[in-house]
Short mmCIF file of C-alpha atoms in Angstrom, two decimals:
data_model
loop_
_atom_site.label_atom_id
_atom_site.label_comp_id
_atom_site.label_asym_id
_atom_site.label_seq_id
_atom_site.Cartn_x
_atom_site.Cartn_y
_atom_site.Cartn_z
CA MET A 1 -7.69 -19.44 -11.35
CA ARG A 2 -3.98 -20.11 -11.79
CA TYR A 3 -1.25 -18.04 -13.45
CA LEU A 4 1.59 -18.77 -15.84
CA SER A 5 4.60 -16.98 -17.30
CA THR A 6 4.83 -15.84 -20.89
CA ARG A 7 8.20 -17.62 -21.01
CA GLY A 8 6.87 -20.99 -19.89
CA GLN A 9 8.92 -21.84 -16.80
CA ILE A 10 6.35 -20.69 -14.21
CA ARG A 11 2.80 -22.00 -14.18
CA GLY A 12 0.04 -23.13 -11.85
CA ILE A 13 0.56 -20.41 -9.24
CA PRO A 14 -2.39 -18.76 -7.42
CA PHE A 15 -3.26 -15.08 -7.60
CA LYS A 16 -1.71 -14.12 -4.25
CA GLN A 17 1.63 -15.60 -5.27
CA ALA A 18 1.42 -13.90 -8.66
CA VAL A 19 0.90 -10.50 -7.00
CA MET A 20 3.86 -10.96 -4.70
CA MET A 21 6.10 -12.34 -7.44
CA GLY A 22 5.51 -9.35 -9.78
CA LEU A 23 7.96 -10.18 -12.57
CA ALA A 24 7.93 -13.94 -13.20
CA GLU A 25 11.05 -15.66 -11.91
CA ASP A 26 11.91 -16.86 -15.43
CA GLY A 27 12.01 -13.23 -16.65
CA GLY A 28 8.57 -13.33 -18.26
CA LEU A 29 5.27 -11.69 -17.33
CA LEU A 30 2.41 -13.42 -15.55
CA LEU A 31 -0.99 -14.06 -17.13
CA PRO A 32 -4.05 -16.08 -16.14
CA GLU A 33 -4.03 -19.61 -17.54
CA CYS A 34 -7.40 -18.80 -19.11
CA ILE A 35 -9.38 -15.59 -19.59
CA PRO A 36 -12.95 -15.75 -18.23
CA GLN A 37 -15.65 -15.46 -20.89
CA LEU A 38 -18.74 -13.31 -20.40
CA THR A 39 -22.13 -13.89 -21.99
CA SER A 40 -24.46 -11.15 -23.19
CA GLY A 41 -26.46 -11.77 -20.02
CA ASP A 42 -23.33 -11.25 -17.90
CA LEU A 43 -22.66 -7.98 -19.72
CA ASP A 44 -26.22 -6.78 -19.20
CA ALA A 45 -25.91 -7.47 -15.47
CA LEU A 46 -22.56 -5.69 -15.20
CA ALA A 47 -23.91 -2.64 -17.04
CA LYS A 48 -26.36 -1.94 -14.20
CA LEU A 49 -23.73 -1.77 -11.48
CA ALA A 50 -21.98 1.14 -9.79
CA TYR A 51 -18.22 1.18 -10.20
CA PRO A 52 -17.17 -0.56 -6.94
CA GLU A 53 -19.60 -3.45 -7.44
CA LEU A 54 -18.72 -3.79 -11.13
CA ALA A 55 -15.03 -3.85 -10.16
CA PHE A 56 -15.69 -6.65 -7.69
CA GLN A 57 -17.66 -8.70 -10.24
CA VAL A 58 -14.89 -8.40 -12.88
CA ILE A 59 -11.88 -8.82 -10.61
CA ALA A 60 -13.36 -11.74 -8.65
CA ARG A 61 -13.42 -13.81 -11.83
CA PHE A 62 -9.61 -13.85 -11.74
CA ILE A 63 -9.15 -14.52 -8.00
CA ASP A 64 -10.13 -17.59 -6.02
CA ASP A 65 -7.70 -17.43 -3.08
CA ILE A 66 -8.96 -14.27 -1.33
CA PRO A 67 -12.34 -14.51 0.48
CA SER A 68 -15.05 -12.56 -1.34
CA ALA A 69 -15.81 -10.31 1.62
CA ASP A 70 -12.14 -9.41 2.01
CA LEU A 71 -11.73 -8.72 -1.73
CA LYS A 72 -14.83 -6.55 -1.78
CA GLY A 73 -13.53 -4.59 1.20
CA LEU A 74 -10.18 -3.99 -0.52
CA ILE A 75 -11.94 -2.75 -3.67
CA ASP A 76 -14.38 -0.52 -1.76
CA ARG A 77 -11.55 1.03 0.25
CA SER A 78 -9.59 1.71 -2.93
CA CYS A 79 -12.54 3.35 -4.68
CA ALA A 80 -13.25 5.53 -1.64
CA THR A 81 -10.06 7.54 -2.27
CA PHE A 82 -11.52 8.98 -5.52
CA THR A 83 -13.16 12.40 -5.42
CA HIS A 84 -15.89 11.71 -8.00
CA PRO A 85 -18.87 9.56 -6.96
CA ASP A 86 -18.63 7.60 -10.24
CA VAL A 87 -14.89 6.96 -9.66
CA THR A 88 -14.22 7.09 -13.44
CA PRO A 89 -17.01 9.25 -14.96
CA VAL A 90 -17.75 9.52 -18.68
CA VAL A 91 -18.17 12.98 -20.24
CA SER A 92 -19.43 13.48 -23.79
CA ALA A 93 -17.80 16.32 -25.76
CA GLY A 94 -16.61 17.02 -29.28
CA GLY A 95 -18.26 13.95 -30.77
CA VAL A 96 -16.43 11.52 -28.45
CA HIS A 97 -16.98 10.11 -24.98
CA ILE A 98 -14.17 10.90 -22.54
CA LEU A 99 -13.50 8.41 -19.75
CA GLU A 100 -12.03 10.54 -16.96
CA LEU A 101 -9.49 8.44 -15.10
CA PHE A 102 -7.93 11.29 -13.13
CA HIS A 103 -10.08 11.66 -10.02
CA GLY A 104 -7.75 9.73 -7.73
CA PRO A 105 -5.19 11.04 -5.22
CA THR A 106 -2.51 11.89 -7.82
CA LEU A 107 -4.82 12.94 -10.67
CA ALA A 108 -3.75 10.15 -13.06
CA PHE A 109 -5.15 6.85 -14.33
CA LYS A 110 -2.46 4.93 -12.45
CA ASP A 111 -4.39 5.62 -9.22
CA VAL A 112 -7.12 3.20 -10.29
CA ALA A 113 -4.71 0.27 -10.13
CA LEU A 114 -2.23 1.43 -7.52
CA GLN A 115 -4.73 2.24 -4.81
CA LEU A 116 -5.90 -1.36 -5.10
CA LEU A 117 -2.39 -2.79 -5.36
CA GLY A 118 -1.26 -0.89 -2.26
CA ASN A 119 -4.18 -2.29 -0.29
CA LEU A 120 -3.54 -5.78 -1.66
CA PHE A 121 0.10 -5.65 -0.62
CA GLU A 122 -0.77 -4.52 2.90
CA TYR A 123 -3.44 -7.22 3.22
CA LEU A 124 -1.12 -10.01 2.06
CA LEU A 125 1.80 -8.84 4.21
CA ILE A 126 -0.34 -8.69 7.34
CA GLU A 127 -1.69 -12.13 6.52
CA SER A 128 1.80 -13.60 6.12
CA GLY A 129 3.60 -11.55 8.77
CA GLN A 130 6.22 -10.58 6.19
CA HIS A 131 7.59 -7.31 4.80
CA MET A 132 8.30 -5.97 1.29
CA ASN A 133 10.60 -3.57 -0.49
CA ILE A 134 8.87 -2.21 -3.58
CA LEU A 135 11.04 -1.21 -6.52
CA GLY A 136 9.62 0.60 -9.55
CA ALA A 137 10.45 2.95 -12.40
CA THR A 138 8.22 5.75 -13.64
CA SER A 139 7.89 7.94 -16.69
CA GLY A 140 5.81 10.33 -14.59
CA ASP A 141 2.54 9.06 -13.13
CA THR A 142 3.23 5.53 -11.87
CA GLY A 143 5.70 6.82 -9.30
CA SER A 144 3.41 9.24 -7.51
CA ALA A 145 0.43 6.87 -7.72
CA ALA A 146 2.50 4.01 -6.27
CA ILE A 147 3.87 6.24 -3.53
CA TYR A 148 0.40 7.45 -2.57
CA GLY A 149 -0.81 3.85 -2.64
CA VAL A 150 1.69 2.62 -0.02
CA ARG A 151 2.90 5.70 1.91
CA GLY A 152 2.84 4.97 5.63
CA LYS A 153 1.70 1.37 5.13
CA ARG A 154 3.08 -1.21 7.53
CA GLY A 155 5.85 -3.52 6.42
CA ILE A 156 6.52 -1.71 3.11
CA ASN A 157 9.36 0.46 1.83
CA ILE A 158 9.14 1.87 -1.69
CA PHE A 159 11.95 2.90 -4.05
CA ILE A 160 10.91 4.81 -7.18
CA LEU A 161 13.25 5.71 -10.06
CA HIS A 162 12.35 8.63 -12.31
CA PRO A 163 14.40 10.14 -15.17
CA GLN A 164 15.92 13.38 -13.90
CA GLY A 165 14.42 16.41 -15.64
CA LYS A 166 12.21 14.30 -17.91
CA VAL A 167 8.93 14.35 -15.97
CA SER A 168 6.68 17.37 -15.57
CA PRO A 169 7.37 19.68 -12.59
CA VAL A 170 4.03 18.72 -11.03
CA GLN A 171 4.73 15.01 -11.47
CA GLU A 172 8.14 15.43 -9.85
CA LEU A 173 6.74 17.39 -6.92
CA GLN A 174 3.96 14.87 -6.34
CA MET A 175 6.68 12.26 -5.78
CA THR A 176 9.41 14.17 -4.03
CA THR A 177 7.19 16.02 -1.54
CA VAL A 178 6.07 12.74 0.01
CA THR A 179 8.53 12.52 2.89
CA ASP A 180 7.13 9.51 4.76
CA PRO A 181 10.07 7.47 6.07
CA ASN A 182 9.11 4.44 3.95
CA VAL A 183 9.37 6.41 0.66
CA TYR A 184 12.60 6.79 -1.37
CA ASN A 185 12.70 8.86 -4.57
CA LEU A 186 15.68 8.37 -6.88
CA ALA A 187 16.25 10.69 -9.85
CA ILE A 188 18.39 8.75 -12.33
CA ARG A 189 20.64 10.41 -14.89
CA GLY A 190 19.00 8.75 -17.90
CA THR A 191 15.65 7.90 -19.49
CA PHE A 192 12.61 5.96 -18.34
CA ASP A 193 13.78 3.06 -20.50
CA ASP A 194 16.99 3.03 -18.43
CA GLY A 195 14.96 2.87 -15.25
CA GLN A 196 12.73 0.12 -16.59
CA ARG A 197 15.80 -1.87 -17.67
CA ILE A 198 17.42 -1.48 -14.25
CA VAL A 199 14.27 -2.68 -12.48
CA LYS A 200 14.01 -5.75 -14.72
CA GLU A 201 17.71 -6.55 -14.23
CA ILE A 202 17.37 -6.32 -10.46
CA PHE A 203 14.27 -8.50 -10.44
CA GLY A 204 16.19 -10.95 -12.62
CA ASP A 205 18.74 -11.39 -9.80
CA LEU A 206 16.61 -13.91 -7.93
CA GLU A 207 18.93 -14.15 -4.93
CA PHE A 208 18.84 -10.34 -4.45
CA LYS A 209 15.09 -10.28 -5.05
CA ARG A 210 14.42 -12.94 -2.41
CA ARG A 211 16.93 -11.55 0.11
CA HIS A 212 15.28 -8.14 0.06
CA ALA A 213 11.68 -9.33 -0.52
CA LEU A 214 11.30 -7.16 -3.62
CA GLY A 215 7.83 -6.39 -4.93
CA ALA A 216 6.77 -4.77 -8.21
CA VAL A 217 4.35 -1.88 -8.76
CA ASN A 218 5.08 -1.30 -12.43
CA SER A 219 2.58 -2.78 -14.85
CA ILE A 220 4.73 -5.90 -14.95
CA ASN A 221 2.53 -6.76 -11.93
CA TRP A 222 -0.59 -8.51 -13.20
CA ALA A 223 -2.79 -6.93 -10.52
CA ARG A 224 -2.13 -3.53 -12.13
CA VAL A 225 -3.51 -4.70 -15.47
CA LEU A 226 -6.45 -6.49 -13.85
CA ALA A 227 -7.59 -3.37 -12.01
CA GLN A 228 -7.51 -1.41 -15.28
CA VAL A 229 -9.67 -3.97 -17.11
CA VAL A 230 -12.59 -2.80 -14.98
CA TYR A 231 -12.96 0.70 -16.38
CA TYR A 232 -13.31 -0.56 -19.95
CA PHE A 233 -16.49 -2.35 -18.89
CA TYR A 234 -17.66 0.69 -16.94
CA ALA A 235 -17.11 3.07 -19.86
CA TRP A 236 -18.85 0.74 -22.30
CA ALA A 237 -21.86 0.47 -19.97
CA ARG A 238 -22.19 4.23 -19.55
CA VAL A 239 -21.85 4.92 -23.27
CA ARG A 240 -24.32 2.18 -24.15
CA ALA A 241 -26.81 3.77 -21.75
CA LYS A 242 -26.27 7.18 -23.40
CA THR A 243 -26.34 6.09 -27.03
CA GLY A 244 -28.16 2.78 -27.18
CA GLU A 245 -25.23 1.39 -29.19
CA GLU A 246 -23.88 -2.03 -28.22
CA THR A 247 -20.45 -1.82 -29.88
CA VAL A 248 -17.82 0.84 -29.21
CA ASP A 249 -14.37 1.93 -30.38
CA ILE A 250 -11.82 2.89 -27.71
CA SER A 251 -8.78 5.13 -28.15
CA VAL A 252 -5.97 4.70 -25.64
CA PRO A 253 -2.89 6.95 -25.32
CA THR A 254 -0.11 4.53 -24.41
CA GLY A 255 3.65 4.18 -24.29
CA ASN A 256 4.20 1.06 -22.20
CA PHE A 257 1.30 -1.00 -23.63
CA GLY A 258 -0.18 -1.71 -20.19
CA ASP A 259 -3.36 0.36 -20.42
CA ILE A 260 -4.28 -0.81 -23.88
CA PHE A 261 -3.44 -4.40 -22.96
CA ALA A 262 -6.09 -4.13 -20.23
CA GLY A 263 -8.54 -3.17 -22.99
CA TYR A 264 -7.36 -6.15 -25.03
CA VAL A 265 -8.12 -8.43 -22.06
CA ALA A 266 -11.59 -6.89 -21.71
CA LYS A 267 -12.21 -7.53 -25.41
CA ARG A 268 -11.06 -11.15 -25.08
CA MET A 269 -13.49 -11.52 -22.17
CA GLY A 270 -16.33 -10.56 -24.51
CA LEU A 271 -16.64 -6.78 -24.24
CA PRO A 272 -18.09 -5.62 -27.61
CA VAL A 273 -15.19 -3.44 -28.78
CA ARG A 274 -14.80 -3.05 -32.54
CA HIS A 275 -11.46 -1.23 -32.68
CA LEU A 276 -8.85 -0.67 -29.98
CA ILE A 277 -6.96 2.41 -31.15
CA LEU A 278 -3.37 2.56 -29.96
CA ALA A 279 -2.35 6.23 -29.81
CA THR A 280 1.32 7.15 -29.42
CA ASN A 281 3.32 10.36 -29.37
CA ALA A 282 6.54 10.89 -31.36
CA ASN A 283 8.03 7.86 -29.57
CA ASN A 284 6.11 5.65 -31.91
CA ILE A 285 7.55 2.13 -31.69
CA LEU A 286 4.06 0.74 -31.04
CA THR A 287 2.48 2.60 -33.97
CA ARG A 288 5.26 1.37 -36.25
CA PHE A 289 4.60 -2.14 -34.96
CA VAL A 290 0.87 -1.99 -35.71
CA ASN A 291 1.01 -0.19 -39.04
CA GLU A 292 4.28 -1.48 -40.49
CA GLY A 293 5.24 -4.58 -38.51
CA ASP A 294 8.35 -2.68 -37.35
CA TYR A 295 9.10 -3.27 -33.66
CA SER A 296 12.60 -1.79 -33.42
CA ILE A 297 14.21 0.46 -30.85
CA GLY A 298 14.68 4.12 -31.70
CA ALA A 299 15.95 7.09 -29.72
CA VAL A 300 13.71 8.44 -26.97
CA HIS A 301 12.46 11.93 -27.92
CA PRO A 302 11.34 14.32 -25.13
CA THR A 303 7.77 15.45 -25.86
CA LEU A 304 4.88 17.40 -24.35
CA SER A 305 3.41 14.05 -23.22
CA PRO A 306 6.38 12.79 -21.16
CA SER A 307 4.66 9.81 -19.56
CA MET A 308 4.65 8.23 -23.03
CA ASP A 309 8.31 8.95 -23.82
CA ILE A 310 9.16 5.25 -24.01
CA GLN A 311 10.67 2.98 -26.65
CA VAL A 312 10.70 -0.46 -25.01
CA ALA A 313 7.11 -1.24 -23.96
CA SER A 314 7.27 -3.73 -21.08
CA ASN A 315 3.69 -5.02 -21.42
CA PHE A 316 4.17 -5.79 -25.10
CA GLU A 317 5.37 -9.24 -24.03
CA ARG A 318 1.92 -10.12 -22.73
CA TYR A 319 0.34 -9.33 -26.08
CA LEU A 320 3.14 -11.12 -27.92
CA TYR A 321 2.28 -14.29 -25.98
CA TYR A 322 -1.21 -14.30 -27.49
CA LEU A 323 0.01 -13.16 -30.90
CA CYS A 324 2.37 -16.16 -30.96
CA GLY A 325 -0.45 -18.60 -30.23
CA GLN A 326 0.43 -18.82 -26.50
CA ASP A 327 3.75 -20.43 -27.39
CA PRO A 328 6.36 -19.54 -24.72
CA ALA A 329 9.22 -20.90 -26.85
CA ARG A 330 8.34 -18.38 -29.57
CA VAL A 331 8.23 -15.59 -26.97
CA ARG A 332 11.64 -16.56 -25.58
CA SER A 333 13.10 -16.67 -29.09
CA ALA A 334 11.63 -13.26 -29.98
CA PHE A 335 13.12 -11.60 -26.91
CA SER A 336 16.46 -13.32 -27.41
CA ASP A 337 16.60 -11.87 -30.93
CA PHE A 338 15.45 -8.49 -29.63
CA ALA A 339 18.25 -8.40 -27.06
CA LYS A 340 20.79 -9.03 -29.82
CA THR A 341 19.40 -6.89 -32.64
CA GLY A 342 17.00 -4.36 -31.10
CA ARG A 343 14.16 -5.52 -33.33
CA MET A 344 11.58 -8.27 -33.74
CA ALA A 345 10.30 -9.90 -36.92
CA PHE A 346 6.72 -11.05 -37.54
CA SER A 347 5.16 -13.41 -40.03
CA PRO A 348 2.48 -12.22 -42.51
CA ALA A 349 -0.15 -14.07 -40.47
CA GLU A 350 0.97 -12.36 -37.28
CA ARG A 351 0.95 -8.95 -38.94
CA SER A 352 -2.58 -9.61 -40.18
CA GLN A 353 -3.66 -10.51 -36.65
CA VAL A 354 -2.16 -7.31 -35.25
CA LEU A 355 -4.11 -5.23 -37.75
CA SER A 356 -7.24 -7.10 -36.69
CA ASP A 357 -6.58 -6.37 -33.01
CA PHE A 358 -5.53 -2.70 -33.24
CA ARG A 359 -5.53 0.48 -35.24
CA SER A 360 -2.86 3.06 -34.49
CA LEU A 361 -1.81 6.67 -35.01
CA SER A 362 1.23 8.66 -33.88
CA VAL A 363 0.57 12.26 -32.74
CA ASP A 364 3.46 14.74 -32.57
CA ASP A 365 3.78 17.81 -30.34
CA ALA A 366 2.36 20.22 -32.92
CA ALA A 367 -0.75 18.06 -33.26
CA ILE A 368 -1.04 17.78 -29.45
CA ILE A 369 -1.12 21.58 -29.09
CA ASP A 370 -3.54 21.88 -31.99
CA GLU A 371 -5.87 19.26 -30.48
CA ILE A 372 -5.93 20.88 -27.04
CA ARG A 373 -6.61 24.29 -28.63
CA ALA A 374 -9.25 23.12 -31.11
CA PHE A 375 -11.07 20.86 -28.66
CA HIS A 376 -11.21 23.63 -26.06
CA ALA A 377 -12.43 26.18 -28.60
CA ALA A 378 -15.20 23.84 -29.75
CA THR A 379 -16.31 22.44 -26.40
CA GLY A 380 -14.74 24.37 -23.50
CA TYR A 381 -13.19 21.09 -22.32
CA VAL A 382 -9.47 21.13 -21.46
CA LEU A 383 -7.42 18.08 -22.43
CA ASP A 384 -4.08 17.19 -20.92
CA PRO A 385 -1.38 16.48 -23.55
CA HIS A 386 -1.58 12.68 -23.11
CA THR A 387 -5.36 12.65 -23.42
CA ALA A 388 -4.99 14.91 -26.47
CA VAL A 389 -2.96 12.17 -28.15
CA GLY A 390 -5.82 9.72 -27.65
CA VAL A 391 -8.53 12.19 -28.65
CA ARG A 392 -6.68 13.23 -31.83
CA ALA A 393 -6.20 9.58 -32.82
CA GLY A 394 -9.78 8.72 -31.96
CA ARG A 395 -11.25 11.61 -33.92
CA GLU A 396 -9.03 11.02 -36.96
CA LEU A 397 -9.77 7.29 -37.08
CA LYS A 398 -13.49 7.54 -36.32
CA GLU A 399 -15.27 6.34 -39.42
CA SER A 400 -18.85 5.48 -38.54
CA GLN A 401 -21.63 5.94 -36.03
CA VAL A 402 -19.90 3.56 -33.62
CA PRO A 403 -19.33 5.56 -30.39
CA MET A 404 -15.71 6.53 -29.74
CA ILE A 405 -14.49 6.34 -26.14
CA CYS A 406 -11.24 8.22 -25.42
CA LEU A 407 -9.32 7.56 -22.22
CA ALA A 408 -8.39 10.72 -20.30
CA THR A 409 -5.31 9.54 -18.45
CA ALA A 410 -4.28 12.65 -16.47
CA HIS A 411 -5.70 15.92 -15.21
CA PRO A 412 -4.57 18.91 -17.33
CA ALA A 413 -3.25 20.67 -14.21
CA LYS A 414 -0.37 18.19 -14.16
CA PHE A 415 0.89 19.72 -17.43
CA PRO A 416 0.14 23.45 -17.19
CA ASP A 417 2.91 24.55 -19.58
CA ALA A 418 1.52 22.57 -22.52
CA VAL A 419 -2.05 23.64 -21.74
CA HIS A 420 -1.07 27.31 -21.43
CA ARG A 421 0.75 27.12 -24.75
CA ALA A 422 -2.41 25.76 -26.37
CA ILE A 423 -5.20 27.87 -24.86
CA GLY A 424 -3.38 30.90 -23.46
CA ARG A 425 -4.05 30.20 -19.79
CA ASP A 426 -3.28 27.63 -17.14
CA PRO A 427 -5.85 24.93 -16.44
CA GLU A 428 -7.85 25.05 -13.23
CA ARG A 429 -5.79 23.65 -10.38
CA PRO A 430 -7.39 21.02 -8.10
CA ALA A 431 -7.19 21.61 -4.36
CA SER A 432 -4.89 18.60 -3.94
CA LEU A 433 -2.11 20.56 -5.68
CA ASP A 434 -2.42 23.68 -3.53
CA GLY A 435 0.88 24.56 -1.89
CA LEU A 436 2.72 21.71 -3.61
CA GLU A 437 5.70 23.87 -4.57
CA GLY A 438 6.31 24.96 -0.97
CA ARG A 439 6.33 21.54 0.65
CA PRO A 440 9.56 19.91 1.90
CA LYS A 441 11.18 17.56 -0.63
CA ARG A 442 13.26 14.41 -0.37
CA CYS A 443 15.05 12.93 -3.38
CA GLU A 444 18.50 11.60 -4.28
CA THR A 445 20.16 11.81 -7.70
CA VAL A 446 21.97 8.66 -8.85
CA GLU A 447 23.53 7.25 -11.98
CA ALA A 448 21.38 5.08 -14.24
CA ASP A 449 23.40 2.07 -13.15
CA THR A 450 22.04 -1.23 -11.87
CA SER A 451 24.83 -1.68 -9.32
CA ALA A 452 24.28 1.80 -7.90
CA ILE A 453 20.55 1.20 -7.46
CA LYS A 454 21.13 -2.23 -5.88
CA SER A 455 23.57 -0.66 -3.44
CA PHE A 456 21.03 2.02 -2.49
CA VAL A 457 18.26 -0.53 -1.97
CA GLU A 458 20.59 -2.71 0.09
CA ARG A 459 21.37 0.20 2.44
CA HIS A 460 17.75 1.22 2.97
CA ALA A 461 15.69 -1.98 2.61
CA LEU A 462 13.56 -3.33 5.44
#
């Protein structure tokens, strides 16, 4: 298996190089040159497997330069950090099937990918005798999951940017109370989109990137997406076993397009998904794109689901590559226009394809509170505000007996204010959060300025 860039100047590189490169050196995003295809027999075999073995069988199809025993060991070690024996269990409630992705160390779906990515980085660095400085931006959950994935690991420093005052208090504490000497938290005076832009600009400075051995943990890193593909197969298998239905719909709360793109890859591999439902909050650039063909930048609105408070979705480029018939020249042209005008235009045929690939709904704060309250009253199950976005969209767009899977992307205890507002009490608090507020913190506040971040990295890099 070899990898290429959506912008056409990088191709034919192996998986290990793709992981270490992160953002493609031509400014694009890396994808496999072909997506493995699964038969109905392959799917039947996968459906019988426990999560770690299923993960190995899916992921190994994209990797041919890591020995199987080593890859299996990396996956098993990553899964062992989850507190539930099923890793990502499926719970049926309220007429939908909830895929719980929050049983990892930081109680968010990002743990599924970042536990594996942290182990991959350590494995590859030991193999090569090199070191790495990880640089990433977070809207809330990626930062803590990345930090927990690499804290204390040999040969790695990590620098995480988060928008000051625009993540939940629990999310902030999960990052800033990790005081390992290889961890640097930077609160930027700006938005997540500012942080994401800064990271891309720094990775675009190839001399700086090479000099400081920069690595990426944001979902620009293909390994992140690949790890997330797995749980779509796992959820489908568990729901098929419960219902006897072969085909499913899946609702995904998303702001950066990474999680739902993993579902799109699973569908292209042959997973029998009828509709992928793209659920957004009030920052609805992706819903406008699906429903109206309008991919244009708007203002970022703070919401009760802050991890989705994003306007420029970095993983959208990967989908655009397929939408444009795998034509890198068309991708380059689209992003050149976007840089100048803040919008992209699509042909009638492309718009028709989008509507075939996705359905979408935007869910505002009032509807989030209503969904948490109503779902709890009907079932006793407590949704976090991001999961509530996906559940509301899934329930509103459900139109047949096809089972609806809704991705639960964070534990409700990470957002107690929104939950309390909805149901009149705080959610149950997992033991991993006990004493969080009293732990020592380490964080620096900086301007949302590329030069300032480069200067900080330069002073503290390995």
